[in-house]
Structure formats: structure tokens, C-alpha cells
Coordinates of C-alpha atoms in Angstrom, one line a residue:
Chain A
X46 CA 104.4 133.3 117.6
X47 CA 107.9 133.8 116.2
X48 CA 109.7 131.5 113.8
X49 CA 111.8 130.5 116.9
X50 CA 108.9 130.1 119.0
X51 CA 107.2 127.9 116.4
X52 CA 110.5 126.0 115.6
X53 CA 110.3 125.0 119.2
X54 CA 107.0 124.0 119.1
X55 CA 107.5 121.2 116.2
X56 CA 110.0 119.9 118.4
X57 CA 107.3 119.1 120.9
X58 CA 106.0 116.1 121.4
X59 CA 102.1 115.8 123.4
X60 CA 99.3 118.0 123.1
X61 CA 101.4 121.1 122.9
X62 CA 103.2 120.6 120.1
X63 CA 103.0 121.7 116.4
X64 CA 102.9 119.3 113.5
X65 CA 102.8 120.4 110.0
X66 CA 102.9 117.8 107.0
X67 CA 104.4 117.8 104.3
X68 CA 106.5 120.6 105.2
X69 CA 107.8 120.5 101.4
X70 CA 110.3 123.1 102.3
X71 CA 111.7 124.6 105.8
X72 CA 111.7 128.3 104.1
X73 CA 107.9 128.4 104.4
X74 CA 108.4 128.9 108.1
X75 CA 108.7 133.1 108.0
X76 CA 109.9 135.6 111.1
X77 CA 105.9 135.6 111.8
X78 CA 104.1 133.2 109.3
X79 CA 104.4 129.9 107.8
X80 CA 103.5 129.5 104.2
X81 CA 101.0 127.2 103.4
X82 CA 99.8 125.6 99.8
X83 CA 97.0 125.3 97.5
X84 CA 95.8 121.5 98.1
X85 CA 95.0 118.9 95.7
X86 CA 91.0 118.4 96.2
X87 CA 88.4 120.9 95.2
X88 CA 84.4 120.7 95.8
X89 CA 83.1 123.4 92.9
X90 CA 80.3 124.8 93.3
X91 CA 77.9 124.4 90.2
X92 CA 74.4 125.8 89.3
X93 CA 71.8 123.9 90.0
X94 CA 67.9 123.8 88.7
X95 CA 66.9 125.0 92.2
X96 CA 66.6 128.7 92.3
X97 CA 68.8 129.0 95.9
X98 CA 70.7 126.6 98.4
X99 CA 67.7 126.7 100.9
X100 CA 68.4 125.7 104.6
X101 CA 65.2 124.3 105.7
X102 CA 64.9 120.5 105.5
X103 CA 61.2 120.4 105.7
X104 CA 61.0 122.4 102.3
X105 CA 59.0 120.5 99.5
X106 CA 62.6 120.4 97.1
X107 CA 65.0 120.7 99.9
X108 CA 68.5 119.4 98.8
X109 CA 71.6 119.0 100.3
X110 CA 74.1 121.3 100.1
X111 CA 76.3 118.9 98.9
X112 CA 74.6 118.5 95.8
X113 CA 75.3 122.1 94.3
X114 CA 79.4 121.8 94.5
X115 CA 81.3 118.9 92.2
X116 CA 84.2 117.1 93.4
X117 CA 87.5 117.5 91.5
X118 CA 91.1 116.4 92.0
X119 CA 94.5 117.6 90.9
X120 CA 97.9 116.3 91.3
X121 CA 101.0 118.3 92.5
X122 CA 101.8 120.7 89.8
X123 CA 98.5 120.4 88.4
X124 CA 96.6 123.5 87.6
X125 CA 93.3 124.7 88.4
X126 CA 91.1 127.4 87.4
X127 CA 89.6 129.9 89.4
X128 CA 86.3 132.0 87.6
X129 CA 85.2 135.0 88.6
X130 CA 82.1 134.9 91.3
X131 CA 82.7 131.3 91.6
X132 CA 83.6 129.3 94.9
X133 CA 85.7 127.0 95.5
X134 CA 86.6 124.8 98.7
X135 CA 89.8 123.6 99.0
X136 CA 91.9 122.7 101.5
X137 CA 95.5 123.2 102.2
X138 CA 98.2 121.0 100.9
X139 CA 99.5 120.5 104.8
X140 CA 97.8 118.3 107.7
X141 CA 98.3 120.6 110.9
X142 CA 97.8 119.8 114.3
X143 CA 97.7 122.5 116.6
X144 CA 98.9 123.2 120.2
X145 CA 96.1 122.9 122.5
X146 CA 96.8 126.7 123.7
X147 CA 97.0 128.0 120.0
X148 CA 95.2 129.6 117.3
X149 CA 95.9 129.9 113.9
X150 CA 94.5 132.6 111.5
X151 CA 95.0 131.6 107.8
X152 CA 95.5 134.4 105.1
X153 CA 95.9 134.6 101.4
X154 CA 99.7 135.8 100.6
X155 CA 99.3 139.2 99.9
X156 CA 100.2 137.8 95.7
X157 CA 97.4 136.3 95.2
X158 CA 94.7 138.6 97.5
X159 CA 96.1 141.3 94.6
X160 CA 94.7 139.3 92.1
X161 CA 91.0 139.5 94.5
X162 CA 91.4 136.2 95.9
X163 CA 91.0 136.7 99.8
X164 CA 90.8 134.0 102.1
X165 CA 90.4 134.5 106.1
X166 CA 90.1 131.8 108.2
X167 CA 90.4 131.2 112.2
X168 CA 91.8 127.9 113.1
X169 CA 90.5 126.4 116.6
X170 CA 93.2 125.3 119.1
X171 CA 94.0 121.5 119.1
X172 CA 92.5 121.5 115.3
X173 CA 93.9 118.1 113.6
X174 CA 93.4 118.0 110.0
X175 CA 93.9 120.2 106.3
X176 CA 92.7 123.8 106.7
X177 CA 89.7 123.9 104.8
X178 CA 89.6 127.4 102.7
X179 CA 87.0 129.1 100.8
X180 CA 88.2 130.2 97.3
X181 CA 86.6 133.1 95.6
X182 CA 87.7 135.1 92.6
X183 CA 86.5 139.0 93.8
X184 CA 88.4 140.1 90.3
X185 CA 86.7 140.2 87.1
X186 CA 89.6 137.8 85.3
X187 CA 89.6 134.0 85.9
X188 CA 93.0 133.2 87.8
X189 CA 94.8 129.9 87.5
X190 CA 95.9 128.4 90.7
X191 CA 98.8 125.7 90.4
X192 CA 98.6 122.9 93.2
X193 CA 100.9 123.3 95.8
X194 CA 101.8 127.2 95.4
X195 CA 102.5 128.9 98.8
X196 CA 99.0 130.6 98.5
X197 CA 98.2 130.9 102.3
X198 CA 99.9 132.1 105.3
X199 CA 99.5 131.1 108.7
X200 CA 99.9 133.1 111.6
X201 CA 99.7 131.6 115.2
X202 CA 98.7 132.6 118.7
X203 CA 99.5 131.8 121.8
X204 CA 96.7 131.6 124.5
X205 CA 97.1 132.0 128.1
X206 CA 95.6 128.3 128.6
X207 CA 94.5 125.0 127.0
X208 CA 91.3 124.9 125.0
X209 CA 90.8 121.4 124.0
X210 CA 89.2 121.5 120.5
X211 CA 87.3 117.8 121.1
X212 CA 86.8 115.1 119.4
X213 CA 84.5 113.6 116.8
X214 CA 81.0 115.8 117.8
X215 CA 83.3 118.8 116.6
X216 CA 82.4 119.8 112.9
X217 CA 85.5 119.0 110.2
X218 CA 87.2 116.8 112.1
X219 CA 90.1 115.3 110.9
X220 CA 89.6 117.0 107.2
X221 CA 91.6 115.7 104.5
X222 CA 89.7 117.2 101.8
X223 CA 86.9 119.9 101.6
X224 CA 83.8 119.8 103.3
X225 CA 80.6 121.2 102.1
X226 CA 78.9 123.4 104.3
X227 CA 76.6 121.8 107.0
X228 CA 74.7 125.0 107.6
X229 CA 71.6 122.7 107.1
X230 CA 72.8 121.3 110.3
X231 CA 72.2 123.8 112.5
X232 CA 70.3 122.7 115.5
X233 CA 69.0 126.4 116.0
X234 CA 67.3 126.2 112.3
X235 CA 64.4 124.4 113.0
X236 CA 63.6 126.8 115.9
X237 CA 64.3 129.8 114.1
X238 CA 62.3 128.8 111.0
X239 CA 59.3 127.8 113.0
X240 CA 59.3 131.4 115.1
X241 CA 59.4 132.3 111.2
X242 CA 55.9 130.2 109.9
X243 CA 54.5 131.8 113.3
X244 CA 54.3 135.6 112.2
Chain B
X102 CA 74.7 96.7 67.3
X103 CA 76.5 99.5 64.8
X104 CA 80.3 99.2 65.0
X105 CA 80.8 102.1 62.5
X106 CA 78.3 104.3 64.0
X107 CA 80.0 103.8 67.4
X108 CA 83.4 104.8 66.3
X109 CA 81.4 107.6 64.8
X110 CA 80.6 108.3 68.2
X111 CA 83.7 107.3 70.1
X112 CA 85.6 109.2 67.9
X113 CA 83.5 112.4 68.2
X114 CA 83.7 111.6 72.1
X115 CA 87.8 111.1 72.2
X116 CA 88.2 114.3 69.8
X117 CA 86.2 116.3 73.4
X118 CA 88.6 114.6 76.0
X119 CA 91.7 115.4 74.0
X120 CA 90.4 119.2 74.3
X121 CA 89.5 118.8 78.0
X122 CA 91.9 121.6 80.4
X123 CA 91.7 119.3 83.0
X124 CA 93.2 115.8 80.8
X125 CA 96.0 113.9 82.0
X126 CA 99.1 114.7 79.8
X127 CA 100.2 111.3 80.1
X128 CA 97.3 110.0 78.4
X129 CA 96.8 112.3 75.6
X130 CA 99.2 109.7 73.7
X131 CA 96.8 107.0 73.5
X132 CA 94.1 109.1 73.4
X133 CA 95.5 110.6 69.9
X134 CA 96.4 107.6 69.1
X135 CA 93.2 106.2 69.1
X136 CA 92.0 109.2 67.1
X137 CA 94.2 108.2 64.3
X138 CA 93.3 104.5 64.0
X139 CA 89.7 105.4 64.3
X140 CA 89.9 107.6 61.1
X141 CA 92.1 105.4 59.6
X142 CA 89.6 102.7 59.6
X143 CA 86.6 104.9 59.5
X144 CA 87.9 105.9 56.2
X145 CA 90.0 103.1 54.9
X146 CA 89.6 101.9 51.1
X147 CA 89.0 98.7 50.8
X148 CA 87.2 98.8 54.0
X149 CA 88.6 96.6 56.6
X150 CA 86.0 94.0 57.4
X151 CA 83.4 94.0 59.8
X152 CA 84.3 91.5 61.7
X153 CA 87.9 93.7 62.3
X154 CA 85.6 97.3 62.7
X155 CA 83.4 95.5 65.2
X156 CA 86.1 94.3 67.3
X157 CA 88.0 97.3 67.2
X158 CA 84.9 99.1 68.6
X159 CA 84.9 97.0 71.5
X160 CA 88.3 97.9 72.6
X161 CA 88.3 101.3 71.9
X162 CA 84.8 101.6 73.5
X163 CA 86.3 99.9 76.8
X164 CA 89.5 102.4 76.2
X165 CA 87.1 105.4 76.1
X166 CA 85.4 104.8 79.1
X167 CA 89.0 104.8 81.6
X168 CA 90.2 107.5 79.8
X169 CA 86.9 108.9 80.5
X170 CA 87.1 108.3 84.0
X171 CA 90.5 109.9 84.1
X172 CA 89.3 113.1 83.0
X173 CA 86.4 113.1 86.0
X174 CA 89.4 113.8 88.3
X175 CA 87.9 111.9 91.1
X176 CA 90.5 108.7 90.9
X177 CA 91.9 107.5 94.1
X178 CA 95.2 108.4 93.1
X179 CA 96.7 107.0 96.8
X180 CA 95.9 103.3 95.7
X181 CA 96.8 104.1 92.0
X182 CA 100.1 105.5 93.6
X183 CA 100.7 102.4 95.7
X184 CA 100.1 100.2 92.9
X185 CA 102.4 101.3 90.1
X186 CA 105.3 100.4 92.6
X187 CA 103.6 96.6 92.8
X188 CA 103.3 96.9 88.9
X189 CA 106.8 98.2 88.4
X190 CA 108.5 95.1 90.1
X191 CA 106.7 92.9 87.7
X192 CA 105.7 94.2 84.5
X193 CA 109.0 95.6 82.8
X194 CA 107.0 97.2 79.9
X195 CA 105.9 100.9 80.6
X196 CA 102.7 101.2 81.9
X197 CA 100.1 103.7 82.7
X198 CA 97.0 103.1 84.9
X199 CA 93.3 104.6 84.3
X200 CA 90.8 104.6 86.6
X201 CA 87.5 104.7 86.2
X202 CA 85.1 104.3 89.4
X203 CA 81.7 102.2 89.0
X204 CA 78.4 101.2 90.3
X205 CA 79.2 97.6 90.7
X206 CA 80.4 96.6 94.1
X207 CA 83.4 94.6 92.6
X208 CA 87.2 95.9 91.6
X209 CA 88.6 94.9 88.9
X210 CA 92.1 95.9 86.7
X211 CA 92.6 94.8 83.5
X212 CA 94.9 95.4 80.4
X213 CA 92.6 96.2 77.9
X214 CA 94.0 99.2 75.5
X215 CA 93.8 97.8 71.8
X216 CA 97.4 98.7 70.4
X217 CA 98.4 94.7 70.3
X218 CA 94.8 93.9 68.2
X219 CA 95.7 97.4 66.4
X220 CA 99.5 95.9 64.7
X221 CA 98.3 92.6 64.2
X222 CA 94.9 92.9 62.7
X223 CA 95.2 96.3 60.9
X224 CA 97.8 95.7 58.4
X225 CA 97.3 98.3 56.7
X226 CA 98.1 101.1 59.2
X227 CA 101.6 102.2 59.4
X228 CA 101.5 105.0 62.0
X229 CA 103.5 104.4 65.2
X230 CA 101.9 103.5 68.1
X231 CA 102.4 104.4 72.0
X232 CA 105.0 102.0 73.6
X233 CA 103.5 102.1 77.0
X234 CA 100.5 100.0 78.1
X235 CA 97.6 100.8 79.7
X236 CA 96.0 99.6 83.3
X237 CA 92.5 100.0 83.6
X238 CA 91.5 99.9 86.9
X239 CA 87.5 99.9 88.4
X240 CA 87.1 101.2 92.0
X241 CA 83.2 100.6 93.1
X242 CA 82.3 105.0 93.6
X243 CA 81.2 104.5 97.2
X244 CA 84.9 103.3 98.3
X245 CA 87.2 106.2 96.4
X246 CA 87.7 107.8 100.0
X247 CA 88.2 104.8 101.5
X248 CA 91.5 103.3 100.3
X249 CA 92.0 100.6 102.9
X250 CA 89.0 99.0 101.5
X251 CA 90.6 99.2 98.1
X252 CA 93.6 96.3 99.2
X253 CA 91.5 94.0 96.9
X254 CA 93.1 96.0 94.0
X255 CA 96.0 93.8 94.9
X256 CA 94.1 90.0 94.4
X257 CA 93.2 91.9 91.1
X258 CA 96.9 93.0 90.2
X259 CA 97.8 89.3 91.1
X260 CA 95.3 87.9 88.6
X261 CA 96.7 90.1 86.5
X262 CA 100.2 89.0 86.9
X263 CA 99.3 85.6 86.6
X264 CA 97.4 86.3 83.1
X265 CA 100.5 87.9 81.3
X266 CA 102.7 85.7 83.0
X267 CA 100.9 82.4 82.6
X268 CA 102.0 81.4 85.7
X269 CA 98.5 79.1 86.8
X270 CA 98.9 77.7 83.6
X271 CA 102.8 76.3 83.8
X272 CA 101.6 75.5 87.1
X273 CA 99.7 73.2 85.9
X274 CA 101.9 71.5 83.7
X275 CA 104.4 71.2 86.6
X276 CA 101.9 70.0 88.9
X277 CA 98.4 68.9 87.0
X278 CA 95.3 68.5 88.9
X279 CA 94.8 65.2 90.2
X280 CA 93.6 62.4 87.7
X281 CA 91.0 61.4 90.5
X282 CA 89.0 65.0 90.1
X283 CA 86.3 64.4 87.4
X284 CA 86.8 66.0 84.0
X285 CA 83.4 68.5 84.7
X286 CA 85.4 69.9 87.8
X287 CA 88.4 70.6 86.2
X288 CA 87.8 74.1 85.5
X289 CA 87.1 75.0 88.5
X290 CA 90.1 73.4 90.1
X291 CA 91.6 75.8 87.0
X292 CA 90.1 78.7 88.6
X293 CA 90.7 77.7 92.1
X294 CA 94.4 78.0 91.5
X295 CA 94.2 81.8 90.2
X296 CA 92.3 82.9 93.3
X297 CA 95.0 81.1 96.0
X298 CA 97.9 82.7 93.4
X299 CA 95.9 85.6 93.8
X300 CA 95.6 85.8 96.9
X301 CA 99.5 85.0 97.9
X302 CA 100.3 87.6 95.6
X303 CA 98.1 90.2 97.3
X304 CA 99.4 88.9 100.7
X305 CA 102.7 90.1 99.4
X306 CA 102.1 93.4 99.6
X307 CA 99.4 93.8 102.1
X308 CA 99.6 91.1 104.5
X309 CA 97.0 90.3 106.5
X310 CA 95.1 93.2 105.2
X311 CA 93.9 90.9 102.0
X312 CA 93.1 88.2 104.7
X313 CA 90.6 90.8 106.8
X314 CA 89.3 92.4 104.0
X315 CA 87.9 88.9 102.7
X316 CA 86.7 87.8 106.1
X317 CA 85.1 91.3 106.3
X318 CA 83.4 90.7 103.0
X319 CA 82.1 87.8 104.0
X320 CA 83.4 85.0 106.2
X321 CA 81.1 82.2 105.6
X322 CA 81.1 82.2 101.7
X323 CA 81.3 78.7 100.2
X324 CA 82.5 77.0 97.3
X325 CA 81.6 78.2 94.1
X326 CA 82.3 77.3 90.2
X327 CA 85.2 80.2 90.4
X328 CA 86.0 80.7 93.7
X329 CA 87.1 78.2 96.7
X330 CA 85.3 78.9 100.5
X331 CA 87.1 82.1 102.1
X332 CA 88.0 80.3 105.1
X333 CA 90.4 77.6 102.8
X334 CA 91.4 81.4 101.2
X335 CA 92.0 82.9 104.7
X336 CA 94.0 80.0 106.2
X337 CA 96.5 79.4 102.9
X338 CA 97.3 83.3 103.3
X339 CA 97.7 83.3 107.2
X340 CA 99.8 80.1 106.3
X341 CA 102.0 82.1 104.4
X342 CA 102.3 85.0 106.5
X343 CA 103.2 82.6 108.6
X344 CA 106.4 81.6 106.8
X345 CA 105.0 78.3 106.1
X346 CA 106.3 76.1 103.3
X347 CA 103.3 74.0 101.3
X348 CA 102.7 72.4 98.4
X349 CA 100.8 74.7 96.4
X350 CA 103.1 77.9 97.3
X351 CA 106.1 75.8 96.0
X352 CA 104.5 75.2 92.6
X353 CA 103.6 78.6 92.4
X354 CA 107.6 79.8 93.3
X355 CA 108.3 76.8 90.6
X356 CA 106.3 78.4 87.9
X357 CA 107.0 82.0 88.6
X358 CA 110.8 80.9 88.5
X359 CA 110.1 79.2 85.2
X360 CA 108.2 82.1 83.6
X361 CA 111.4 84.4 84.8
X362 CA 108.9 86.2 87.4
X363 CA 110.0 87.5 90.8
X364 CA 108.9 84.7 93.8
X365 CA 106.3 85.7 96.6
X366 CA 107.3 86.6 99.3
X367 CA 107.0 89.5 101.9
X368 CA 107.5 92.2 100.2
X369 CA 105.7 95.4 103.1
X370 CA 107.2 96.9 106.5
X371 CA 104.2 97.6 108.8
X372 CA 105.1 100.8 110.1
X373 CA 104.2 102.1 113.4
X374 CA 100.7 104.7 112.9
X375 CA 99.6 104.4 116.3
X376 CA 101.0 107.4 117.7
X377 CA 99.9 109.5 114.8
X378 CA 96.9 108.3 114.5
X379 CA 95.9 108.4 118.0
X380 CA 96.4 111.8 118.1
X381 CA 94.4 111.7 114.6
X382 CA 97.6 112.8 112.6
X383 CA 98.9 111.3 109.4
X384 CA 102.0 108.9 109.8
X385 CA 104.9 109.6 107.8
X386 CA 105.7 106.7 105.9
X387 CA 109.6 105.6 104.9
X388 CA 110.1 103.8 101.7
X389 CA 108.3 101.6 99.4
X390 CA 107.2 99.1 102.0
X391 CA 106.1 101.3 104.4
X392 CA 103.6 102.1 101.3
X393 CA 102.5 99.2 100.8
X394 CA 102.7 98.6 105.1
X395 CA 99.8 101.0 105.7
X396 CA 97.4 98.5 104.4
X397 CA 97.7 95.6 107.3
X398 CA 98.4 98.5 109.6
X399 CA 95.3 100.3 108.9
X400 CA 93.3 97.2 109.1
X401 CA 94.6 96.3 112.1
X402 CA 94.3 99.8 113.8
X403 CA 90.6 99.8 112.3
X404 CA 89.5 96.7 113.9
X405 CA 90.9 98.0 117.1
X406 CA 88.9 101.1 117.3
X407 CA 85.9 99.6 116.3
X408 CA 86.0 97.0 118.7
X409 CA 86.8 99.1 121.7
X410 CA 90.0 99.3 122.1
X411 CA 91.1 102.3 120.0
X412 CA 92.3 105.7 121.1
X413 CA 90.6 108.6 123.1
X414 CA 88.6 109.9 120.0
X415 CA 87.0 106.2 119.1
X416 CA 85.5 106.5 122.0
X417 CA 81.1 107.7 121.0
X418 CA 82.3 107.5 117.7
X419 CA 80.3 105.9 114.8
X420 CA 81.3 102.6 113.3
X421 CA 81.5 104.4 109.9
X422 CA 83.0 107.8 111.5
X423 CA 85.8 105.5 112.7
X424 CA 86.1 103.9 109.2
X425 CA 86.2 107.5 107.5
X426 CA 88.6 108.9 110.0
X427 CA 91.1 105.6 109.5
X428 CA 90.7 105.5 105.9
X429 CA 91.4 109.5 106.0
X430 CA 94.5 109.2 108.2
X431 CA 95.9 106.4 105.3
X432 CA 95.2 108.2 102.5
X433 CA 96.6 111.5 103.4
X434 CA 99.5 109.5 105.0
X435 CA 99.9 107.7 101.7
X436 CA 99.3 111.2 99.4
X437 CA 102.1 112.7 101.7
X438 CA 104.8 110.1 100.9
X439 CA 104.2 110.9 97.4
X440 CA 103.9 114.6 97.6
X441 CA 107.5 114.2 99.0
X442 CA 108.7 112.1 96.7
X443 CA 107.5 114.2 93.7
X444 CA 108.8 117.4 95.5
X445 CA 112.4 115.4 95.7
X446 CA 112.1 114.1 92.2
X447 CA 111.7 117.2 90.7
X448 CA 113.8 119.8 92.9
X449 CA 117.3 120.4 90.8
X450 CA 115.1 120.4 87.4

């Protein structure tokens, strides 16, 4: 979508309209992408006694995944620090709430993926909430981040129809901080795993 | 037990926070500060007596564990945010609030930093100390996503108001307690007063919110030594919500007029979240009332969805999924009217 086309759009009211807040600054919205920033709330992940994050619940020692990332908050301005071979989830300073009939693909600005951060990200139509993004530092120098810098950009799509993205049965619903991963969750593990013990 | 050996320990303890990246600049004062009386008294000659060491330890222990909880970077910063506008309009002296969140289920806020004991007990020290004051605030862990459940932070603020202020205590003298109440009861009339003053003074920021949230904690409790039954609680602030005029509220706007305090009264807009958060968006919230609005509207919009009569995406929800959602769309609608306001603050620096 253009910058007109997208200008347009957060004029809407309904299901097909765009809503992005705080827009801190109307030059974030680009000829093709909107700039996004760092948020304020960061799960870190941490090492653990537990030789791996294991999936199966059933495992003598199984914990959740939860447990091997540390909550952390910043304030605007605030700055964060980003190791090498560490991740980090964040989210994006911005609630967005998507047209039902577009997609967004979120991208580090091309600043910080030289410095071998690289985030890519595909946003479900009809998605309410704070893009959650995976942070990880591919360089071998630790980087600090500074909450709220236009670290992201958004690109949207327009699709021929209206895919509803549901409600609360959908995973990160409504995110207004970083969610762990819920891997552990899926239904098609236990299946899987006992296909596995059958061998 | 060992006052020196604990400001041994605090000290060594403070020296680590003042190094830690991730310290709030703003407290790095006090925390220096605190450094320098330690050592001061640590290494005095004459020794200051124990008595003076041992209570000094206690405040700078109680210090040492906000600042702590400051440096965990897990605060609430959305109810400290809504706060310090409450605090502003009736503490004139500078002050800066701490968080730290605990296992107990209560809240609590406090003053407790120890620079007034420090410059009248420790004559002998001569270094400046910070001018600003120090909030501590206690958030109960399980409820720092959850700000709506966090209006009680107000009843506290009132307390606190009414302990720097003395207002209870000229109320009393401009309306005693009945010479009919026997003499053992007395103090509990005492306290009785500071939880409806309290409570008024919560309702003056957060409406009806302070009402539901005690009727949510627990409807039926009764009389106690320290607190009156919630339903006397719920009806004198849904009396003054009401615009009613009564006895007790006019001794209370007698005494805070004497003790050059602001008078309660409304002081929140409610502002309109149901479109927003029907469509699960944030609201975007005008002005300082509006802050302070999101309270009773979140409460009420809460109780809606969870009895029914909420918007398309209550409906199969969870009692707590509803409560988390809510509580989300609040405090991202509450972090966003102070992400603007910083942003406009700061933009011709």
C-alpha cells in the first residue's frame, strides 16, 4: 500500500480501517512503509540450569518456557542492551489494528539489520495489539537500542478479501507486551512425540 | 540484631545499584546520598550512639529495598504515572516515587526516605542533602499487569495525604468524637475517620472505581478495630459521588481548608473507551482527568463484559482473559498519554 493509500485507510472508521497509536510523528508514514519503534517491555532470555527449553510436558523437569526469559521495562528514551547470540522479545512502541483485508510484514530499517539485527515478521489481517518482535544480535558486538527509535518498518498488503483474524482462541491477542513462546502448546506435540516413543 | 553490620551490608548493597546500567537517574541522588551518610556514620569519631546507628539502619534498610525495586525494572509505571499528577496537586515539595512489588496481597505508599531523621539526629554531618522526597510505593507482584486493580493506590495516597497534612487529626478538634463512645473505642473511631477520608479522597480521582474495587474485594466484610464494614465505606462514597452534602464530608472540607489543603471533590472525566475497546484498541485519553477517568471507566466496562453484556470478543472468553485484555487496553491506553506527553515535552530541546 502507498502512503496515500494508507493515509486513507486511518481515516476509516469499521473493520477496514487502520489505527496506529502513538503515532509520535506523521513522518514515520514513508511512500511504501511506516516506521515503527523499539517498545518499552522486554522478556530476556536467560540461562537456565536445564540443559535445553524442551517441548514435551510429560518430561520428568519439564518447565515452562516462560521461565528461561526475564521481564524488564524501560522508559521512553531509556536504553537497552542488545548481546551478541542473545534474544530478546520485544514489542513495538505502537498498538496497530489492521484492516480485515490487510497484511503487514514488519522489517528491521535497513540501520540497524547493518549492525546484524534482523527482524521479519508477518502480521495477520485484523491483528489488534503491539507487534511482537524477536530481537537477536547476529554481530559479534553488543548493540545498544534506545526505546522508541524507528527500528522497524512496516509494509502493508492489500488482499482481494476479508480474513477475519478472530478473537480470543487466536494466539497474542491483544499484545501489549511480549509474549513468550507457547510452542509447548502445540496440540500436534503430544501426537508427534508419542509416534516418537513408538519407534 | 547488628545495626553496624547491616549498614556494612546496605552500604556494600547501595555501592552495586549505584553501578547498575539499568538505574533510574533520578534516583542516583538519594542513592549517593545515602552512601555518604552511611560512611559518615560507619566511620564517625566519637561514634554516634547506637540507639542513632540502629535507627538509621532501619530507614536506610526500608530505602534500599524501593530503590531496589526500582532497579528490577518491572514497576507499573502506568499507575506510578497516574499518581504523581494526584501527588502534584497536593504535596508542593518535589517528590519522587519507588516502587517496589511484593508478596503480600496489600498496597501500600509510604514516605519513608530518612533525610528528615538524617538533619535532625546527625548533627554532625554537614553534607547537603537531596531536596526532593521519596514515595515508596508496594504493588502486590501478581497485579503489576493489571492496573485497574491498582485504584487502591489511591485510598493509600489519601492516607497519605491525611498523615502529612493532619487533616483526621484537626478534624477531630473541629468535630471530636462523641462523648457517649466509650474511651476503649476511641481509637478506632480514630481510625474510622482515616479510612472514610481515605476513601473520599480516592473517590476523587477514581470514582466509583474505589467503590467496586472494595465491593470486589470483599462485600460483606465487617467492622473491625481499623476499618468500618465496606458497605457503611461503599454507601459514604456513592453518597458523594452522588453530590451529596453530609456531616462527615463537611468536617473533612473544614479541616482540609484549615490545614491550607485543596477540598474533595471530583476531580476525573470518564472518557468514552467503548468504541476502542470493543474493537480491542486502546483509547486515546485527553488530559489529566481523562487519566485518572480510565479507572471508573475500566471498571465499569469490566463488569460489563464479565457479566454478559460486553462486546463481540467477551463472548467464550475467560473471566480472567476478559480481566487481562481490560486491564491491557488501560494500561497501554494510559502508557500512550504519557508517551505523547513526553514526546511533546521534549520536542524543541
Amino acid at each position: 500500500m502507498t502512503r496515500d493509500e494508507l493515509l486513507e485507510r486511518l481515516r476509516k472508521p469499521g473493520p477496514a480501517g487502520l489505527w496506529i497509536e502513538p503515532l509520535l510523528d506523521e513522518g514515520q508514514i514513508g511512500e511504501v512503509t511506516t516506521d515503527l519503534r523499539l517498545g518499552y517491555d522486554f522478556l530476556v532470555s536467560i540461562m537456565t540450569r536445564r540443559p535445553y527449553i524442551g517441548f514435551a510436558r510429560e518430561d520428568r523437569g519439564f518447565r515452562s518456557v516462560t521461565s528461561y526469559f526475564q521481564p524488564t521495562r524501560r522508559e521512553l528514551g531509556e536504553r537497552f542492551v542488545l548481546y551478541p547470540g542473545q534474544v530478546v522479545l520485544s514489542t513495538t512502541l505502537e498498538y496497530v489494528a489492521l484492516p480485515s483485508d490487510v497484511h503487514a510484514d514488519l522489517l528491521t530499517r535497513s540501520s540497524y539489520t547493518r549492525l546484524g539485527i534482523a527482524v521479519n515478521t508477518l502480521v495477520q489481517p485484523g491483528y489488534r495489539g503491539c507487534f511482537s518482535v524477536e530481537l537477536f544480535n547476529h554481530g559479534n558486538n553488543p548493540v545498544e537500542l534506545v526505546v522508541g527509535a524507528k527500528m522497524f518498518q512496516m509494509r502493508l498488503t492489500k488482499l482481494p478479501g476479508d480474513l477475519p483474524y478472530g478473537g480470543v482462541q487466536r494466539k497474542y491477542f491483544g499484545n501489549v507486551r511480549p509474549t513468550p513462546s507457547r510452542a509447548d502448546e502445540d496440540k500436534d506435540l503430544p501426537r508427534l512425540l508419542r509416534i516418537g516413543r513408538k519407534r | 540484631m547488628h545495626p553496624r553490620t547491616d549498614l556494612e551490608l546496605l552500604k556494600e548493597s547501595l555501592s552495586d545499584l549505584a553501578h547498575t546500567p539499568y538505574f533510574n537517574r533520578a534516583l542516583e541522588e538519594h542513592t549517593q546520598a545515602l552512601l555518604d551518610v552511611v560512611e559518615h556514620v560507619l566511620t564517625a569519631s566519637p561514634s554516634y550512639d547506637d540507639e542513632i546507628v540502629r535507627q538509621l539502619a532501619d530507614k536506610v534498610w526500608t530505602t534500599h529495598r524501593y530503590l531496589e525495586g526500582s532497579t528490577t525494572k518491572e514497576s507499573p509505571y502506568e499507575i506510578e504515572y497516574c499518581l504523581r499528577f494526584a501527588i502534584s496537586e497536593w504535596l508542593t515539595r518535589d517528590c519522587i516515587v519507588t516502587t517496589a512489588l511484593t508478596d503480600e496481597k496489600d498496597f501500600h505508599l509510604r514516605i519513608g526516605d530518612p533525610w528528615d531523621f538524617v538533619e535532625t539526629t546527625l548533627d554532625r554531618y554537614e553534607s547537603d542533602l537531596p531536596q526532593s522526597r521519596l514515595i515508596f510505593i508496594g504493588v502486590p507482584r501478581l497485579y503489576k499487569s493489571l492496573p485497574l486493580f491498582c485504584c487502591a493506590l489511591y485510598h493509600e495516597l489519601g492516607h497519605f495525604v491525611d498523615q502529612m497534612g493532619e487533616v483526621t487529626e484537626t478534624s477531630l478538634l473541629i468535630s471530636p468524637i462523641d462523648a457517649g463512645v466509650p474511651e476503649q473505642f476511641h481509637q478506632a473511631m480514630e481510625s474510622f475517620r482515616r479510612e472514610h477520608f481515605a476513601d473520599l479522597f480516592a473517590a476523587c480521582y477514581v470514582g466509583s472505581a474505589i467503590a467496586d474495587s472494595l465491593d470486589a474485594v470483599n462485600p460483606d466484610a465487617g467492622m473491625t478495630l481499623t476499618h468500618p464494614p465496606t458497605q457503611q465505606r461503599i454507601d459514604l462514597i456513592r453518597s458523594f459521588l452522588a453530590g451529596e452534602t453530609f456531616q462527615e464530608l463537611e468536617f473533612y472540607q473544614d479541616a482540609l481548608k484549615r490545614r491550607g489543603l485543596p477540598e474533595l471533590k471530583c476531580r476525573f472525566d470518564i472518557p468514552a473507551i467503548e468504541a476502542a475497546f470493543d474493537d480491542i484498541r486502546p483509547h486515546v485519553l485527553e488530559g489529566t482527568e481523562q487519566l485518572h477517568g480510565m479507572f471508573p471507566a475500566g471498571w465499569s466496562y469490566l463488569a460489563k463484559s464479565i457479566h454478559g453484556s460486553g462486546a463481540a470478543w467477551s463472548v467464550g472468553a475467560t473471566r480472567l482473559e476478559i480481566i487481562r485484555i481490560v486491564n491491557d487496553l488501560a494500561e497501554k491506553s494510559i502508557r500512550n498519554a504519557s508517551l505523547r506527553q513526553l514526546w511533546a515535552l521534549n520536542h524543541d530541546a
